[in-house]
Coordinates of C-alpha atoms in Angstrom, one line a residue:
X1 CA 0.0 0.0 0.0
X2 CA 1.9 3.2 -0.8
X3 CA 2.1 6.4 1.5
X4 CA -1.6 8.2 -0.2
X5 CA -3.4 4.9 0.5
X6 CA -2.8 4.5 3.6
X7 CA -3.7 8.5 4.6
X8 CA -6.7 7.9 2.9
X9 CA -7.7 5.0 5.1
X10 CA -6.9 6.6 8.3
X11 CA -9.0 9.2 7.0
X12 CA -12.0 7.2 6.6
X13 CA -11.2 4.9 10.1
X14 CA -11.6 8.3 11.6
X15 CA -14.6 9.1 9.6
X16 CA -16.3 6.0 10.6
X17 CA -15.6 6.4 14.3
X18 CA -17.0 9.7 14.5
X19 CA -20.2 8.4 13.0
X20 CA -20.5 5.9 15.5
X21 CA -20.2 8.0 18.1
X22 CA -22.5 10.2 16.9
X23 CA -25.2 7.8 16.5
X24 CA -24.4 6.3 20.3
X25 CA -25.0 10.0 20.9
X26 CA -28.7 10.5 19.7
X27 CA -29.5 7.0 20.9
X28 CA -28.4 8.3 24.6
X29 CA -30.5 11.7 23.7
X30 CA -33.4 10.0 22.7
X31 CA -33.9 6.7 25.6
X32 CA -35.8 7.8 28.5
X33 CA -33.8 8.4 31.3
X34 CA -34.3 8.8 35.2
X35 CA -38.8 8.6 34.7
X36 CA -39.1 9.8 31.1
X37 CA -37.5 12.8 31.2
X38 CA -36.9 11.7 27.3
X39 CA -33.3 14.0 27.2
X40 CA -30.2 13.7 29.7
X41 CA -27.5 16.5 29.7
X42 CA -24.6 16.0 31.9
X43 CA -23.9 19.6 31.5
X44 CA -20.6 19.3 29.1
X45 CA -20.0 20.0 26.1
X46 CA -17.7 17.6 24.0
X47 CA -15.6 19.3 20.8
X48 CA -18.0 17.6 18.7
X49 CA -20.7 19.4 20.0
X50 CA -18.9 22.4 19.6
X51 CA -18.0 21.7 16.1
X52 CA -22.1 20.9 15.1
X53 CA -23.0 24.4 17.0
X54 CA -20.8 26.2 14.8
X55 CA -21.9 24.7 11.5
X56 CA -25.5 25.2 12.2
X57 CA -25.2 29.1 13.6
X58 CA -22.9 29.3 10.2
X59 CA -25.6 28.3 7.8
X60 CA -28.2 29.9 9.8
X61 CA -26.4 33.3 9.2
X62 CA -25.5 32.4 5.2
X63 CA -29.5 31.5 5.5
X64 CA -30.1 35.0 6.5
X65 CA -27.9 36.8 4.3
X66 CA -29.0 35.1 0.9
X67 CA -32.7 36.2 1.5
X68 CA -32.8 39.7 2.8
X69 CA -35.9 41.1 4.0
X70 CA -37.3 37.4 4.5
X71 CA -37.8 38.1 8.4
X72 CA -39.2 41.5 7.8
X73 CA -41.9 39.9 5.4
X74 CA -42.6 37.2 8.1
X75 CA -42.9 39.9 10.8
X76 CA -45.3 41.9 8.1
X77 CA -47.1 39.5 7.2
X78 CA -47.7 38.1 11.3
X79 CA -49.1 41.9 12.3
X80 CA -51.2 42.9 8.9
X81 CA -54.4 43.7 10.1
X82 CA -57.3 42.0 8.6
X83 CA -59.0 44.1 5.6
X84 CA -63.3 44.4 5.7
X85 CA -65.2 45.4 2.0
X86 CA -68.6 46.1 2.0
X87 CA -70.7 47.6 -0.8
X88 CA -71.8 51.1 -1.0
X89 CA -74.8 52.4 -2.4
X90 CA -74.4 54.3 -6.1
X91 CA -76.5 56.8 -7.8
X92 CA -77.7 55.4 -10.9
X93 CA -75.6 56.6 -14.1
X94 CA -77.9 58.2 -16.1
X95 CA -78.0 61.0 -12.9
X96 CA -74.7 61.5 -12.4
X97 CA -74.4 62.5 -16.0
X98 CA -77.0 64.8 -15.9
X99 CA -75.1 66.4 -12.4
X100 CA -72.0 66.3 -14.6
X101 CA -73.3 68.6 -17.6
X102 CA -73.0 72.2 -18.4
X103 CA -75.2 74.2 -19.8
X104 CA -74.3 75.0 -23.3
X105 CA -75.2 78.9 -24.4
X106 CA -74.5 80.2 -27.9
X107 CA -74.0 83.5 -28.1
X108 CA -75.2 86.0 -30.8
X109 CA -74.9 89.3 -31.3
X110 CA -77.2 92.0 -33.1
X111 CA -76.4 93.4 -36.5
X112 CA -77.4 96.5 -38.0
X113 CA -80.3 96.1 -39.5
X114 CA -81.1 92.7 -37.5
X115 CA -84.7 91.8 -36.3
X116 CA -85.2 89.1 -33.2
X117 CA -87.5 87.3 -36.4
X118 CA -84.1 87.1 -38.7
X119 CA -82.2 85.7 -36.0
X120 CA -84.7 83.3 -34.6
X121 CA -85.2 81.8 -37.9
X122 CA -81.9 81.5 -38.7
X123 CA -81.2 79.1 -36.0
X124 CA -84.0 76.8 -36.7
X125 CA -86.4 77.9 -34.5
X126 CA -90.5 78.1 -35.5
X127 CA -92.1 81.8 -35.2
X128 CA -94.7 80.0 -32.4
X129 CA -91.6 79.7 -29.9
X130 CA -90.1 83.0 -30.4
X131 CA -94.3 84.4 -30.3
X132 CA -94.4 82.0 -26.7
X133 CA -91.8 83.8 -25.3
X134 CA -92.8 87.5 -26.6
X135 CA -96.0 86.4 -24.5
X136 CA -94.4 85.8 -22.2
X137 CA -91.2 88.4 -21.7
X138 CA -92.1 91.2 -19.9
X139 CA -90.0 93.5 -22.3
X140 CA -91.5 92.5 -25.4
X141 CA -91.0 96.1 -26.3
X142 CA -87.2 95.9 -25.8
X143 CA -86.9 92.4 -27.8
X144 CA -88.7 93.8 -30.5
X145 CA -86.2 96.8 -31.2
X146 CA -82.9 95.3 -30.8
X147 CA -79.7 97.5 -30.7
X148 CA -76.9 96.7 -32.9
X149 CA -74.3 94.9 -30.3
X150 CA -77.0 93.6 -28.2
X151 CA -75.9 90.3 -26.8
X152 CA -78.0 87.3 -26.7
X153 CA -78.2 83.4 -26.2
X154 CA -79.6 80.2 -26.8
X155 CA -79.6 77.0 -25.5
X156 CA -81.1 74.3 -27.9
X157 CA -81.3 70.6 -28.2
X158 CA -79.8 68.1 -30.5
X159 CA -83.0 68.2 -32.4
X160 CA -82.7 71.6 -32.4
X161 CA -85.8 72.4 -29.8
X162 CA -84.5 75.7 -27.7
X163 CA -84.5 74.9 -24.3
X164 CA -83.7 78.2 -23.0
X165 CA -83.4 82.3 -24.1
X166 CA -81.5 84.6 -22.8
X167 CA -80.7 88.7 -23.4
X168 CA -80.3 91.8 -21.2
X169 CA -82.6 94.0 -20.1
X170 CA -80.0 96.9 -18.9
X171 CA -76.3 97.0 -17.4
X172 CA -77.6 95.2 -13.9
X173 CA -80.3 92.5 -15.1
X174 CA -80.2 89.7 -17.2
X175 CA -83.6 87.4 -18.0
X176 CA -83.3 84.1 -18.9
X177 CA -86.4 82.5 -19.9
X178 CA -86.8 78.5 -19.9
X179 CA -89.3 76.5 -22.0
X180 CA -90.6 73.2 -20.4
X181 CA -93.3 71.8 -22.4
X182 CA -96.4 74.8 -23.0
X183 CA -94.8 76.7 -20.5
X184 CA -92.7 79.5 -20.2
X185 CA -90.4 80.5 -16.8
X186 CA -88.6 83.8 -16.0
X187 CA -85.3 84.0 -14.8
X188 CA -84.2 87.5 -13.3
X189 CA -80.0 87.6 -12.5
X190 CA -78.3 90.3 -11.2
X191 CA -75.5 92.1 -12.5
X192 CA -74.3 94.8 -10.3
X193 CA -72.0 97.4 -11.7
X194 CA -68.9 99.4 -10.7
X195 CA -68.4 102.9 -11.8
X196 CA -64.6 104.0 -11.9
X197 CA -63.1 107.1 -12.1
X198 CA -60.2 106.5 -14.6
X199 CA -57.2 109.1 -15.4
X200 CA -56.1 108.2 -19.4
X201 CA -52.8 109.6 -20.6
X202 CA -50.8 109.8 -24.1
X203 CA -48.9 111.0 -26.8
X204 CA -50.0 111.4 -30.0
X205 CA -48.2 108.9 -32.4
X206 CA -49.4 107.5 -35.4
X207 CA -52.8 109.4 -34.9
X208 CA -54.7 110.8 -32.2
X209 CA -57.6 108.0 -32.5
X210 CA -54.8 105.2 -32.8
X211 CA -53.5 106.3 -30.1
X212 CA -56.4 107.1 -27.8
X213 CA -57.8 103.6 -28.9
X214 CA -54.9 102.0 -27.9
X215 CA -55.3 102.8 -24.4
X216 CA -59.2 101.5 -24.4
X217 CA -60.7 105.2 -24.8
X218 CA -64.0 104.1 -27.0
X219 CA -64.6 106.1 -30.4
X220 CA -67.9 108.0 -28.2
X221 CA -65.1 109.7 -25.9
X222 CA -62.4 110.3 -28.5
X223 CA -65.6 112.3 -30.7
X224 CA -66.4 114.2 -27.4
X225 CA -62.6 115.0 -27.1
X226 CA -62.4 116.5 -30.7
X227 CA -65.9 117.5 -31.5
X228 CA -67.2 118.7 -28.4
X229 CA -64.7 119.8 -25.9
X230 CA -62.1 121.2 -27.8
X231 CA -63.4 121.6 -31.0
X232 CA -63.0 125.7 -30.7
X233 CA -59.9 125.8 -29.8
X234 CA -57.9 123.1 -31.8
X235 CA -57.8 122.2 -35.2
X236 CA -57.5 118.6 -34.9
X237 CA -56.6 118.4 -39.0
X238 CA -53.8 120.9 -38.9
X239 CA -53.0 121.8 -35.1
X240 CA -52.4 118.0 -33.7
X241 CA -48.5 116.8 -34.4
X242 CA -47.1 113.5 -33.3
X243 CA -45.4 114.3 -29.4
X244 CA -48.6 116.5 -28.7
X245 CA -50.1 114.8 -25.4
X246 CA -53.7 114.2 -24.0
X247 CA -54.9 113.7 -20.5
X248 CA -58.8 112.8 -20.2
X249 CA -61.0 111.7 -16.4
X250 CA -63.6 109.8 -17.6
X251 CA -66.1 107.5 -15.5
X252 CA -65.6 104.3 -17.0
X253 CA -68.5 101.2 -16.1
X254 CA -67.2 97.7 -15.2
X255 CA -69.1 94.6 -15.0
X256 CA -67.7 91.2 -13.8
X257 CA -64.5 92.0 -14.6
X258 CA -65.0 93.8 -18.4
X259 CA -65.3 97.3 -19.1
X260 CA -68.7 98.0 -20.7
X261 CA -69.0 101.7 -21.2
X262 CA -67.0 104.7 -21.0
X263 CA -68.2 108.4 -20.3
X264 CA -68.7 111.1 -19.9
X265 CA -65.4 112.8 -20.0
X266 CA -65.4 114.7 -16.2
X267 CA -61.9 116.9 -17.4
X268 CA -59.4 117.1 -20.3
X269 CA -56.3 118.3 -20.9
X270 CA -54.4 118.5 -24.5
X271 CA -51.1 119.9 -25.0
X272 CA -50.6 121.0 -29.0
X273 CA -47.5 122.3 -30.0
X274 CA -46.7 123.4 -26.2
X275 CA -49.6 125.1 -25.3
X276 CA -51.9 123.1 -23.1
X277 CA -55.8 123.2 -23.7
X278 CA -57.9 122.9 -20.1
X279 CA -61.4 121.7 -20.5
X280 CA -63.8 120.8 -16.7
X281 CA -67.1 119.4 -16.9
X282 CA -69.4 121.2 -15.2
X283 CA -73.6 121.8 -15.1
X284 CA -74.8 124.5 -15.2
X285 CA -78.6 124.9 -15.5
X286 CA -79.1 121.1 -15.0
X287 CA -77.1 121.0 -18.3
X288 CA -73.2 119.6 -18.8
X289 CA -71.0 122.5 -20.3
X290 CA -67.3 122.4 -20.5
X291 CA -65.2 125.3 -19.1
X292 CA -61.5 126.1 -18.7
X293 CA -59.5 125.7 -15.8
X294 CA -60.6 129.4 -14.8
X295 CA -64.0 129.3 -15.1
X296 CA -64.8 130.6 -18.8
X297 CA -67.3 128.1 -21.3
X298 CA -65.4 126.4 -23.9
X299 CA -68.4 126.7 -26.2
X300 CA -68.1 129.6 -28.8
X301 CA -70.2 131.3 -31.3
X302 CA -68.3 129.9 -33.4
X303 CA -66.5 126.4 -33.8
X304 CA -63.2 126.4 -36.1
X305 CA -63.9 124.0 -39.0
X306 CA -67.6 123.7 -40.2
X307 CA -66.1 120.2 -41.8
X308 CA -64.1 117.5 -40.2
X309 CA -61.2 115.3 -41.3
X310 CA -60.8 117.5 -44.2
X311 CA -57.7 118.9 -45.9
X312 CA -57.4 123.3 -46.3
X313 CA -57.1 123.1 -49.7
X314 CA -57.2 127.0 -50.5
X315 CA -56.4 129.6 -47.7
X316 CA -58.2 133.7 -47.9
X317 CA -57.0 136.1 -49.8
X318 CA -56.1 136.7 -53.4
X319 CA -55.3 134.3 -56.0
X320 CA -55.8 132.8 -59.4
X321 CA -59.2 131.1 -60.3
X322 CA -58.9 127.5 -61.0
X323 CA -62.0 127.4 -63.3
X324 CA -61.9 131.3 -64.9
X325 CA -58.5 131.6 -64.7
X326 CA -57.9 134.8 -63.4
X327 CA -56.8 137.0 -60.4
X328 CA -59.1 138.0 -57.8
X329 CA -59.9 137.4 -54.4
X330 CA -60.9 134.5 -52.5
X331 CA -63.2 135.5 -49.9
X332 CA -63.3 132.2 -48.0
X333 CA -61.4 128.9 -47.5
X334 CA -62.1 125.6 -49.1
X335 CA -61.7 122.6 -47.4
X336 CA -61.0 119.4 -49.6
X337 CA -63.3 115.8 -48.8
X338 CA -65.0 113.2 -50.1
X339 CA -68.4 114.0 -52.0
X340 CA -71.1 113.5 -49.4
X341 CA -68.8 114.8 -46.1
X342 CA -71.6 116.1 -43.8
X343 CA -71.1 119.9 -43.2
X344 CA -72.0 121.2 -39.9
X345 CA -73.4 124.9 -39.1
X346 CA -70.8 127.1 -37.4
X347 CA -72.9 128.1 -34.7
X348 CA -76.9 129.4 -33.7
X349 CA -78.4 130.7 -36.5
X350 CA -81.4 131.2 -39.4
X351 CA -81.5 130.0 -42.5
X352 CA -81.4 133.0 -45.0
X353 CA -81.6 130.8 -47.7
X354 CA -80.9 127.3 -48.9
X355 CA -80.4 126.4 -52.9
X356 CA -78.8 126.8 -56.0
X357 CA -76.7 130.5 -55.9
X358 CA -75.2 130.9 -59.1
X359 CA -71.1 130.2 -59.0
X360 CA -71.9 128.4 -55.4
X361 CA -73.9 126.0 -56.7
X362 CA -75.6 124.1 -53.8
X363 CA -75.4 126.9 -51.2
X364 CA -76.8 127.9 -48.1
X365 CA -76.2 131.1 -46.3
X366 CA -77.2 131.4 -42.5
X367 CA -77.2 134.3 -40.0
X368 CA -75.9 134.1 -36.8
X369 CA -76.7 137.6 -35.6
X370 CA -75.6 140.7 -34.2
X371 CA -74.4 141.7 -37.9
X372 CA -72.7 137.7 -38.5
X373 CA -73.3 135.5 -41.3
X374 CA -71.7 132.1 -42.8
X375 CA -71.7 130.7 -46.6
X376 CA -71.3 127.0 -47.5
X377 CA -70.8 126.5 -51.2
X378 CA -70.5 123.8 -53.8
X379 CA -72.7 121.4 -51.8
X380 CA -73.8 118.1 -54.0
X381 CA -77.0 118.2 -52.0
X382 CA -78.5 120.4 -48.7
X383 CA -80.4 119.4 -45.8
X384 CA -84.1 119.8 -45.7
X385 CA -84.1 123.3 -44.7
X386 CA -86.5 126.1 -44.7
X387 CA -86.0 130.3 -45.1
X388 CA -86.1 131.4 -41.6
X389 CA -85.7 128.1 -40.0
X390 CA -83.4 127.7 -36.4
X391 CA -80.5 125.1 -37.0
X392 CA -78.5 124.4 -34.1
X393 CA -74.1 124.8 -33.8
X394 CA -73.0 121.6 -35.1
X395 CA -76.1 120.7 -37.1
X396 CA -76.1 118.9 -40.4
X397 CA -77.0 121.4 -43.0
X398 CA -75.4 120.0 -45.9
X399 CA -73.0 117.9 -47.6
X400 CA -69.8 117.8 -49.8
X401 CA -70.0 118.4 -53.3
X402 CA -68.7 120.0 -56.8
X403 CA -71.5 121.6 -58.0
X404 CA -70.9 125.5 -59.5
X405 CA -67.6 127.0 -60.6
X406 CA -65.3 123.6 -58.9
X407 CA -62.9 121.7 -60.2
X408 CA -63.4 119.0 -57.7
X409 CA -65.6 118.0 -54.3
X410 CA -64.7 120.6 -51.4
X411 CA -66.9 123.2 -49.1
X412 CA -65.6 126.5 -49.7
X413 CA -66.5 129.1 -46.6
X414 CA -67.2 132.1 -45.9
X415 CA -67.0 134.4 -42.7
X416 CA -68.8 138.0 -42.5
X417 CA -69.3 140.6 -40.4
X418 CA -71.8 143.3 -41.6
X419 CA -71.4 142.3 -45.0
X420 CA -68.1 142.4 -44.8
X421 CA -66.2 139.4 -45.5
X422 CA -63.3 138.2 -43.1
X423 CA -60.4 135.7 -43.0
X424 CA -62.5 132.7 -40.3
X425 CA -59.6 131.2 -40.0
X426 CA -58.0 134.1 -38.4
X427 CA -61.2 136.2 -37.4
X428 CA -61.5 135.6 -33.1
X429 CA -65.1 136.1 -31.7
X430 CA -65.4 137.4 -28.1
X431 CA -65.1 135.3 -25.3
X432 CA -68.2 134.0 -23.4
X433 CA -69.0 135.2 -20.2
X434 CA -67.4 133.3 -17.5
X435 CA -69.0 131.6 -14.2
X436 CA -69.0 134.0 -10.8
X437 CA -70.3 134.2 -7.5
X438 CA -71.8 131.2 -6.1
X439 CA -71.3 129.4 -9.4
X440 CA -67.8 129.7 -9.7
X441 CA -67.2 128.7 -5.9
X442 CA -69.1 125.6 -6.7
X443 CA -67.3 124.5 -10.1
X444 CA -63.7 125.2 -8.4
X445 CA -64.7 122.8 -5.5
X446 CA -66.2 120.3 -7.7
X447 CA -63.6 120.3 -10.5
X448 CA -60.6 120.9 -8.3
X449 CA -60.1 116.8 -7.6
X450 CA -60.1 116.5 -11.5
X451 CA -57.4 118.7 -12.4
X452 CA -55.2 117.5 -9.4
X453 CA -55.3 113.6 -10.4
X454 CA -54.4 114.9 -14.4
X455 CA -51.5 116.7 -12.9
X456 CA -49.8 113.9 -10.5
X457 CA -50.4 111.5 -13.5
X458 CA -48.5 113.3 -16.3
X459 CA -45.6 114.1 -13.2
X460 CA -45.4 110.4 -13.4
X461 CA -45.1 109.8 -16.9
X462 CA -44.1 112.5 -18.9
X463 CA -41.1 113.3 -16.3
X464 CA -39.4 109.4 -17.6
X465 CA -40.2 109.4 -21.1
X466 CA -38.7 111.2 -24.2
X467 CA -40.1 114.2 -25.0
X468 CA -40.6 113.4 -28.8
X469 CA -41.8 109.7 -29.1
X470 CA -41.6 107.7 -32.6
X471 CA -45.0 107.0 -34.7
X472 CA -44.1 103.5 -34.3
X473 CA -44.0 104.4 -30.5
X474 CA -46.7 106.5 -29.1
X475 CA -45.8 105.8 -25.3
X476 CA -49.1 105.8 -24.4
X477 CA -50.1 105.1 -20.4
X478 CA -52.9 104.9 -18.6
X479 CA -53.5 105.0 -14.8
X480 CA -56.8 104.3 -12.7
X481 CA -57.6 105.9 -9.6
X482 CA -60.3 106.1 -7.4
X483 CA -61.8 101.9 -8.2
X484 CA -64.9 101.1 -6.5
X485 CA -66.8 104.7 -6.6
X486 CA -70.1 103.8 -7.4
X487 CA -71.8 100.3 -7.3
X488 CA -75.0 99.8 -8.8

């Protein structure tokens, strides 16, 4: 047997007599000893014992660190508390989509020209619905003459049925009328209003209305501005340059959240070509007037241009006759525009006559009084007017033309004083009387607030920006003060 072989057998000699010991072990473990106590410990530990306590901790810790978490998810899964369903009552389906829907309105707004029938029938609905709820509206009235911009809605079926009509009846109330089967329900919902007092400041850039539009003033005001307020004072078609400025208090109506109307305008100020132009609002007589800073109405005899938006095409004074050809005087000023341009009377007056006058063509000649008359020439048609009838300043008494001696549509006008003709566009009438006493004490109180919030906002603005803005730039601002003054 050579040296290997004989290791090896030792090996397994000694193999063998551990295993026998091992199993005289378990047998001694396992007899009932001393009245069935069914285990004896002597209270030593052999090596071999030992040696099996450290092979089992061994594996139990490999055991361990193989399968993380394994004791955690036995400890979870021993203290998870027991889970309880039970059923709930549900609505049925068909009512929480019914809960779930919004009511669809279409909105439609009034053309010119538009009639409640028109718009009813376009939308499919029969003349006996719209006549139901005429019935039934308590401004049938109102519904019957619709504004242009009115706003109104519908709420129809799939099949096209209207289920529901809806319009205003002023700024605070909206009625909202709902059909169910023959009959007809009424809705009222309030709409309160706020009324703001609103400062609005500018430069001119690439026009005055572009401008003035820009910052949200509405056409109505920007007309007040140039044809009411300082319409005798400024030339809006030959005075206004860009960099001139404008400053306008007007009372502006809100309602949820959207500006609905603008006006009147409370004060003004408008600076052309440096020299600033004051205008207050102020009644006088249970009647608004405008007056300057000091008191004085802003309303003349006279107002500037009897035409607006039109282009001074021949100034007073001597010259050459476009259609005769030669030298002599031109005793008025023509303004050039487009063939039907209304054309406004200068101030009070009577109509002296109205009708063809030879050269003039289309003429009519008014007097003002106190030795003061005004010609308007080359009309293509004049109003209806009488001999000896009262037109008002401003009044429509006639419109553009080229009738007579022209060589193209334009008004020419003319200015006299006792017969005597004058230059109007440098002639000055004299200045109204101004408020005093008790009046005057009343309008500087009152207007006083207006001037003072015109004057802190151009402070603000007009001390950052440049003094000469681009067209493409008109700096425009506004700033709001006093929210919240009325609520209605």
């Amino acid at each position: 047997m050579s040296p290997d072989d004989a290791q090896h057998q030792a090996i397994r000699d000694h193999n063998l007599r551990a295993a026998a010991e091992n199993t005289a072990n378990e047998q001694r473990f396992a007899d009932p000893v001393d009245g069935g106590a069914g285990f004896s410990f002597n209270g030593r530990w052999t090596r071999r014992d030992w040696a099996h306590a450290s092979l089992f901790a061994t594996l139990g810790a490999l055991v361990l660190g193989l399968v993380p978490g394994f004791s955690n998810a036995m400890r979870t899964s021993e203290v998870a508390p027991a889970l309880t369903t039970f059923a709930l009552p549900l609505p049925p389906l068909a009512s929480v989509q019914r809960a779930a829907q919004h009511r669809n309105w279409e909105l439609v707004k009034v053309e010119s020209g538009q009639t409640l029938g028109a718009i009813f029938e376009a939308r499919g609905i029969p003349a006996a619905t719209l006549h139901r709820l005429l019935d039934a509206a308590p401004d049938r009235q109102a519904l019957t003459r619709l504004r242009p911009g009115a706003e109104l809605a519908f709420e129809q079926a799939a099949d096209g049925r209207l289920l529901a009509f809806r319009y205003d009846r002023n700024d605070t109330q909206r009625v909202e009328l709902s059909l169910s089967g023959d009959k007809v329900a009424e809705k009222v919902i309030e709409r309160p209003v706020e009324i703001r007092t609103a400062v609005v400041s500018g430069k001119v850039g690439k026009s005055l209305f572009h401008s003035a539009r820009k910052l949200g003033l509405s056409p109505v005001v920007i007309n007040t501005l140039t044809d009411e307020v300082f319409q005798y004072d400024i030339d809006f078609d030959r005075d206004v340059t860009s960099g001139d400025r404008f400053s306008v208090v007007v009372e502006q109506t809100w309602r949820e959240g959207e500006l609905i109307r603008s006006g009147p305008v409370t004060a003004a100020v408008f600076t052309a070509k440096g020299k600033p132009f004051t205008a207050i609002r102020f009644e006088r007589d249970g009647k608004g007037e405008y007056f300057t800073a000091e008191g004085r109405p802003l309303k003349k005899s006279f107002i500037r241009s009897p035409i607006q938006y039109a282009r001074l095409s021949s100034r007073f004074g001597k010259r050459r006759h476009p259609v005769l050809g030669t030298s002599r005087m031109h005793k008025g000023v023509d303004y050039a525009a487009r063939s039907g341009t209304p054309i406004m009377a200068a101030g009070e007056a009577r109509v002296v006559s109205a009708g063809w006058h030879g050269g003039y063509g289309n003429t009519v000649v008014l007097d003002h009084g106190k030795g003061y008359s005004t010609l308007y020439a080359h009309m293509s048609r004049t109003a209806k007017l009488k001999r000896g009838q009262r037109v008002s300043q401003g009044q429509v008494i006639g419109y553009v033309g080229s009738t007579g001696l022209s060589t193209g549509p334009h008004l020419h006008y003319e200015f006299r004083i006792n017969g005597v003709h004058r230059n109007p566009l440098q002639h000055t009438m004299p200045p109204p009387e101004p408020l005093s006493g008790t009046a005057l004490a009343q309008f500087r109180k009152q207007t006083a607030p207006a001037l003072d919030r015109i004057r802190e906002v151009e402070e603000i603005i007009y001390a950052t920006v440049p003094a000469r803005p681009t067209q493409d730039d008109p700096k425009v601002a506004v700033a709001r003060v006093a929210p919240g003054a009325k609520k209605g």
